[in-house]
Amino acid sequence: MTAAQAHPRVHAAIARLATFNSVPDAGGITREVYTPEYHASLEYVAELMRSAGLGVRVDAAGNIIGRWEGTDSAAPAVLTGSHFDTTLNAGAYDGVLGVIGGIEAVHLLREQGLRPRRSIEVWGIAGEEPRFAAGCIGSRAMVGQLTPEILDRLVDRDGVTVAQAMRTVGLDPARIHEATIDPAEVHAFVELHIEQGGVLEASGETIGVVTWIAAPHELRMILRGEANHAGATPMNLRHDALAGASELMVALERLAIGSPSGTTVGTVGVIRARPGAINIVPGEVELEVDIRDSDGAARAAVVDGLLAAAEELCARRGLGLEVEAIAKDEPAACSDLVIDATLAACEDLGRPYRRMVSGAYHDAMVLGREVPIGMIFVPSAGGISHHPDEYTAPHEIDAGVDVLTGVLARLSEATA
């Protein structure tokens, strides 16, 4: 067996999951939560869990959980996993690696003849990607952040609410509270994930030990001007909402670059200009803005600066302004408990590692409000993610699975 084939079950399962795709001709993978393709993939993941000897259940949010009962059933459990929904036209590895890697780690521990004292649970967490503007549906349900009212309010690009989407796959939004976990029953949560950036590749290192997870503050900003004829409205009489929005985007770039932390990033990922005709001055523009950092104070300074810039330019240009919060999460510190177990696993395997911050948010960030968390990163080729070209080499995937296996053995106190 070559190094590239160290864990063939993992690579076969990643390839198989990639076939659950609602837009197969687009080049990438689209598998949004609560869709028929996602529900079919959930059944496949359940089969994988059972093949590893895990008892399988699905909770009220649609999270799938495979449990290996430990010798001390009363001890708080060790959780691992990630998500296997995707964003639009995505790659094969984001989230998927953490779920498949967790199942493989259980296989490997069993094959080594080990038995955990603490139970080990592998979670496939529903809806990390923001189909409904706010992401991390499953993990937010786990920490009690969701109510039926919120599920009725959050909508996707087609106007479908979370509640409606849940009902299509047999879930009852009124029971969402049943997905809440008891933090006292969780020893730690560890998530194996591709980096989604280029730091590890540039440094030539295979394992990233995450110390902090940056968190987003997401806003919807609507600028309202006056739609009018593009040919008959002189430039000095215009109230062009799109021109104002363009100025606001430049202000965001300037503020993020000048952030006191030096690590704040700001992105306008969605622009909706109305009425949207070439011969009409745009009368309304809706922006969806993502500002994130692991430094909460620096992020807040950029948000405040952007809001001040928006008020100033709207007053100057004669535009109305409406600001709505989409989501505001706090940066999450990874637990020394998980960090130390990861470092020890790397040392045992002779794997070089890098301590690093995650710029992307993950389910671990949300769970970090209630339980000890940690993350293990493996490289992303070219730093590319959320794209059909997303790729992590087989030997890098195998290295991540090996480290995760060692971490789970330590956290669960597995013995022969």
XYZ file of C-alpha atoms in Angstrom:
416
model
C 0.000 0.000 0.000
C 1.440 3.371 -1.000
C 1.360 6.471 1.185
C -1.261 7.964 -1.147
C -3.518 4.961 -0.413
C -3.032 4.754 3.347
C -6.768 5.132 4.019
C -8.600 3.976 0.875
C -11.996 4.031 2.623
C -11.632 7.781 3.095
C -10.831 8.548 -0.528
C -13.564 6.263 -1.845
C -16.155 7.867 0.442
C -15.133 11.430 -0.515
C -15.457 10.502 -4.191
C -18.839 8.864 -3.621
C -20.230 11.837 -1.698
C -19.244 14.084 -4.607
C -21.829 12.297 -6.756
C -24.695 13.612 -4.613
C -25.018 16.803 -6.614
C -28.079 18.825 -7.619
C -26.269 20.552 -10.520
C -23.975 17.833 -11.922
C -23.242 19.636 -15.199
C -21.907 22.831 -13.586
C -18.413 21.482 -12.929
C -18.579 21.632 -9.153
C -20.779 20.212 -6.401
C -24.009 21.760 -5.147
C -25.519 19.932 -2.195
C -27.417 22.374 -0.029
C -28.946 21.330 3.253
C -32.506 19.937 3.325
C -32.565 19.278 -0.438
C -33.261 15.837 -1.960
C -29.573 15.451 -2.857
C -28.518 16.287 0.676
C -31.066 13.913 2.167
C -29.793 11.108 -0.076
C -26.214 11.851 0.986
C -27.305 11.682 4.621
C -28.497 8.121 4.044
C -25.098 7.289 2.567
C -23.276 8.779 5.564
C -25.523 6.725 7.842
C -24.383 3.579 5.990
C -20.739 4.575 6.497
C -21.328 5.118 10.205
C -22.979 1.732 10.609
C -20.106 0.074 8.756
C -17.787 1.483 11.452
C -19.943 -0.058 14.175
C -21.562 3.210 15.224
C -25.106 3.499 16.488
C -26.833 6.092 14.296
C -29.504 8.667 15.017
C -30.729 11.923 13.416
C -31.726 14.793 15.683
C -34.446 17.425 15.329
C -32.204 19.743 13.277
C -31.186 17.025 10.825
C -27.752 16.456 12.363
C -26.648 12.844 11.968
C -24.771 11.299 14.892
C -22.869 8.037 15.061
C -21.987 6.899 18.596
C -19.368 4.417 19.817
C -20.281 3.635 23.384
C -17.388 3.910 25.791
C -16.684 1.709 28.781
C -17.844 4.541 31.065
C -21.197 5.540 29.609
C -21.641 8.241 32.266
C -18.457 10.103 31.273
C -18.820 13.163 29.013
C -18.382 12.128 25.385
C -15.781 13.180 22.833
C -17.342 14.658 19.686
C -15.811 14.957 16.246
C -17.170 15.725 12.789
C -18.080 18.588 10.488
C -20.629 19.217 7.730
C -21.265 17.649 4.345
C -23.573 20.226 2.800
C -21.906 22.511 0.248
C -22.190 26.021 -1.028
C -23.016 26.574 -4.714
C -20.712 24.898 -7.278
C -18.243 23.893 -4.592
C -15.462 21.356 -4.141
C -15.365 17.868 -2.674
C -13.445 18.373 0.579
C -14.836 21.302 2.600
C -16.566 19.818 5.653
C -16.724 16.376 4.097
C -13.213 15.511 5.297
C -14.179 16.052 8.931
C -17.159 13.694 8.727
C -15.474 10.963 6.683
C -12.236 11.377 8.646
C -14.091 10.935 11.923
C -15.706 7.707 10.717
C -12.320 6.440 9.524
C -10.729 7.284 12.871
C -13.265 5.001 14.562
C -12.415 2.232 12.078
C -8.707 2.673 12.836
C -9.130 2.659 16.615
C -11.186 -0.528 16.375
C -8.585 -2.129 14.103
C -5.903 -1.235 16.636
C -7.889 -3.110 19.256
C -8.575 -0.001 21.320
C -11.703 0.745 23.326
C -12.583 4.259 24.490
C -13.442 5.007 28.087
C -15.410 8.072 27.000
C -17.940 7.497 24.237
C -16.951 8.885 20.835
C -19.558 10.530 18.620
C -19.078 11.402 14.948
C -21.354 14.252 13.862
C -22.493 15.215 10.386
C -23.739 18.710 11.215
C -26.516 20.127 9.057
C -26.356 23.385 7.148
C -22.966 24.916 7.922
C -23.052 26.698 4.570
C -25.321 29.768 4.455
C -28.162 28.623 2.211
C -30.401 30.749 4.423
C -27.997 33.742 4.772
C -27.077 32.662 8.310
C -24.974 29.492 8.281
C -24.286 26.809 10.898
C -27.947 25.843 11.267
C -27.183 22.488 12.871
C -24.559 23.721 15.314
C -26.670 26.737 16.295
C -29.462 24.312 17.112
C -27.019 22.269 19.202
C -26.275 25.269 21.428
C -29.903 26.394 21.657
C -29.706 29.473 19.445
C -32.629 28.565 17.164
C -36.372 28.815 17.741
C -39.345 28.017 15.479
C -39.775 31.774 14.996
C -36.210 32.133 13.692
C -36.711 29.154 11.379
C -39.786 30.870 9.937
C -37.866 34.115 9.394
C -34.667 32.932 7.703
C -35.098 32.495 3.935
C -32.960 31.316 1.034
C -32.489 33.072 -2.313
C -35.816 31.638 -3.534
C -37.773 32.774 -0.496
C -37.960 29.307 1.073
C -37.757 29.426 4.869
C -35.671 27.067 6.961
C -38.898 25.705 8.432
C -40.354 24.961 5.015
C -37.148 23.271 3.866
C -37.008 21.151 7.014
C -40.541 19.895 6.475
C -39.677 18.658 2.978
C -37.269 16.123 4.523
C -39.573 15.088 7.356
C -38.266 17.331 10.135
C -40.581 19.266 12.452
C -39.383 22.856 13.105
C -41.499 22.999 16.271
C -39.184 20.388 17.810
C -35.938 22.272 17.119
C -35.316 22.635 20.872
C -34.795 18.872 21.052
C -31.509 19.283 19.148
C -29.934 21.255 22.015
C -27.050 19.398 23.640
C -26.131 19.400 27.312
C -22.606 20.872 27.588
C -22.023 18.814 30.727
C -22.227 15.691 28.549
C -19.473 16.845 26.170
C -15.789 16.499 27.037
C -14.596 18.201 23.825
C -15.339 18.683 20.130
C -12.570 18.389 17.534
C -13.028 19.170 13.829
C -10.722 18.004 11.051
C -10.929 20.398 8.087
C -9.131 21.619 5.020
C -7.479 24.981 5.623
C -9.338 26.885 2.864
C -6.309 29.150 2.611
C -2.695 28.983 1.510
C -0.673 29.225 4.730
C 0.158 25.536 5.145
C 1.009 25.053 1.484
C 3.273 28.099 1.497
C 5.083 26.907 4.625
C 5.418 23.326 3.414
C 3.669 21.987 6.511
C 0.933 19.361 6.505
C -0.822 19.918 9.840
C -2.263 23.116 11.237
C -3.167 23.256 14.917
C -5.843 25.923 15.210
C -5.663 28.240 18.214
C -8.429 30.748 17.337
C -11.363 30.828 14.918
C -12.251 34.198 13.426
C -15.929 35.092 13.454
C -18.097 37.100 11.057
C -20.253 40.130 11.661
C -22.654 40.056 8.713
C -24.850 42.955 7.656
C -27.465 43.648 5.017
C -27.177 47.288 3.893
C -29.821 48.839 1.628
C -29.154 52.157 -0.076
C -32.220 53.874 -1.567
C -31.986 56.605 -4.145
C -34.164 57.465 -7.109
C -34.632 55.341 -10.213
C -34.820 57.520 -13.318
C -34.110 57.546 -17.020
C -30.400 57.017 -17.670
C -30.364 59.244 -20.713
C -32.586 62.082 -19.530
C -31.270 62.503 -15.962
C -28.204 64.811 -15.750
C -25.353 63.592 -13.551
C -25.760 66.431 -11.064
C -29.436 65.581 -10.497
C -28.973 61.872 -9.840
C -29.432 59.919 -6.642
C -27.695 56.790 -7.871
C -27.842 54.058 -5.248
C -25.289 51.879 -7.037
C -22.733 54.694 -7.263
C -23.157 55.171 -3.514
C -22.791 51.444 -2.920
C -19.578 51.426 -4.953
C -18.150 54.174 -2.779
C -19.170 52.214 0.309
C -17.366 49.102 -0.903
C -14.169 51.073 -1.402
C -14.561 52.456 2.124
C -14.878 48.910 3.477
C -11.682 47.866 1.713
C -9.828 50.865 3.115
C -11.089 50.237 6.660
C -10.189 46.536 6.605
C -6.697 47.217 5.282
C -6.174 49.824 7.998
C -7.602 47.703 10.797
C -5.624 47.930 14.067
C -5.218 44.129 14.172
C -3.933 43.849 10.629
C -6.056 40.706 10.250
C -9.569 42.051 9.648
C -11.120 41.170 6.302
C -14.180 42.778 4.752
C -16.193 41.431 1.834
C -19.296 42.428 -0.067
C -20.404 39.044 -1.364
C -23.856 39.938 -2.684
C -25.051 42.968 -4.661
C -28.642 43.369 -5.798
C -29.249 46.491 -7.892
C -32.832 47.448 -8.731
C -34.610 47.855 -11.030
C -31.709 46.317 -12.966
C -32.073 47.749 -16.476
C -29.237 49.245 -18.525
C -31.159 52.453 -19.229
C -32.343 53.164 -15.665
C -30.367 54.836 -12.885
C -30.320 52.284 -10.029
C -32.812 53.352 -7.389
C -32.033 50.732 -4.769
C -29.040 48.554 -3.957
C -28.855 45.790 -1.397
C -25.431 44.685 -0.146
C -24.618 41.681 2.004
C -21.442 42.454 3.924
C -19.130 40.067 5.796
C -16.553 41.526 8.218
C -14.487 39.081 10.276
C -11.464 38.794 12.518
C -10.186 36.771 15.445
C -9.763 40.140 17.209
C -13.263 41.209 18.242
C -12.327 44.812 19.050
C -10.633 45.338 15.701
C -13.627 43.894 13.888
C -15.971 46.188 15.814
C -13.860 49.207 14.837
C -14.209 48.324 11.153
C -17.977 47.790 11.476
C -18.372 51.135 13.240
C -16.245 52.835 10.601
C -18.308 51.343 7.796
C -21.590 52.467 9.340
C -20.220 55.995 9.792
C -19.002 56.048 6.183
C -22.407 54.863 4.990
C -24.244 57.597 6.878
C -21.877 60.282 5.578
C -22.012 59.263 1.913
C -25.787 58.733 1.960
C -26.303 62.223 3.413
C -23.974 63.679 0.785
C -25.585 61.811 -2.111
C -29.194 62.151 -0.981
C -29.690 58.448 -0.356
C -31.666 56.583 2.263
C -29.969 53.915 4.349
C -31.263 50.797 6.059
C -29.001 48.413 7.975
C -30.045 44.960 9.151
C -27.951 42.503 11.135
C -27.707 39.054 9.517
C -25.424 37.404 12.042
C -22.871 38.386 14.639
C -20.672 35.686 16.095
C -17.824 36.024 18.538
C -14.315 34.737 17.772
C -13.694 31.390 19.454
C -10.569 30.320 21.302
C -9.615 26.687 20.922
C -9.251 24.767 24.150
C -5.840 23.851 25.529
C -7.328 20.411 26.157
C -7.693 19.788 22.410
C -4.612 21.743 21.375
C -2.403 19.720 23.729
C -3.879 16.424 22.516
C -3.254 17.489 18.906
C 0.341 18.510 19.581
C 0.970 15.192 21.333
C -0.507 13.252 18.413
C 1.702 15.166 15.974
C 4.780 14.479 18.097
C 4.004 10.765 18.283
C 3.590 10.596 14.504
C 6.639 12.769 13.816
C 4.432 15.249 11.975
C 5.585 18.877 11.777
C 2.806 21.297 12.582
C 1.999 24.992 12.647
C -0.096 26.822 15.210
C -2.490 29.043 13.286
C -5.721 31.042 13.253
C -8.699 30.031 11.123
C -9.961 32.897 8.994
C -12.995 30.863 7.916
C -15.763 30.136 10.392
C -16.770 26.589 11.200
C -19.271 24.680 13.302
C -16.554 24.496 15.958
C -16.781 28.279 16.333
C -20.462 28.061 17.263
C -19.987 25.058 19.553
C -17.101 26.859 21.268
C -19.644 28.979 23.142
C -20.631 25.942 25.180
C -17.954 23.220 24.998
C -14.152 22.905 24.628
C -13.221 22.869 20.934
C -10.256 22.383 18.665
C -9.486 22.082 14.964
C -6.945 20.264 12.821
C -6.132 21.730 9.404
C -4.632 20.089 6.338
C -3.515 22.071 3.256
C -5.688 23.371 0.443
C -3.890 23.412 -2.913
C -3.464 26.994 -4.056
C -5.487 28.123 -1.046
C -8.621 27.408 -3.101
C -11.950 26.471 -1.522
C -15.664 26.877 -2.278
C -14.718 26.164 -5.899
C -14.615 23.097 -8.165
C -10.789 23.255 -8.103
C -10.676 22.717 -4.328
C -8.118 19.953 -3.683
C -6.128 18.361 -0.890
C -3.601 15.674 -1.796
C -4.330 12.108 -0.628
C -1.232 11.923 1.565
C -2.253 15.173 3.290
C -5.741 13.826 3.931
C -4.236 10.647 5.353
C -1.969 12.671 7.643
C -4.947 14.599 8.985
C -6.890 11.397 9.626
C -3.912 9.903 11.468
C -3.611 12.964 13.709
C -7.358 12.992 14.379
C -7.201 9.310 15.325
C -4.467 10.063 17.844
C -6.410 12.997 19.260
C -9.567 10.927 19.712
C -7.565 8.158 21.370
C -6.160 10.642 23.896
C -9.355 12.582 24.576
C -11.378 9.391 24.993
C -8.568 7.689 26.942
C -8.802 4.686 24.642
C -6.934 1.592 25.828
C -6.397 -1.936 24.565
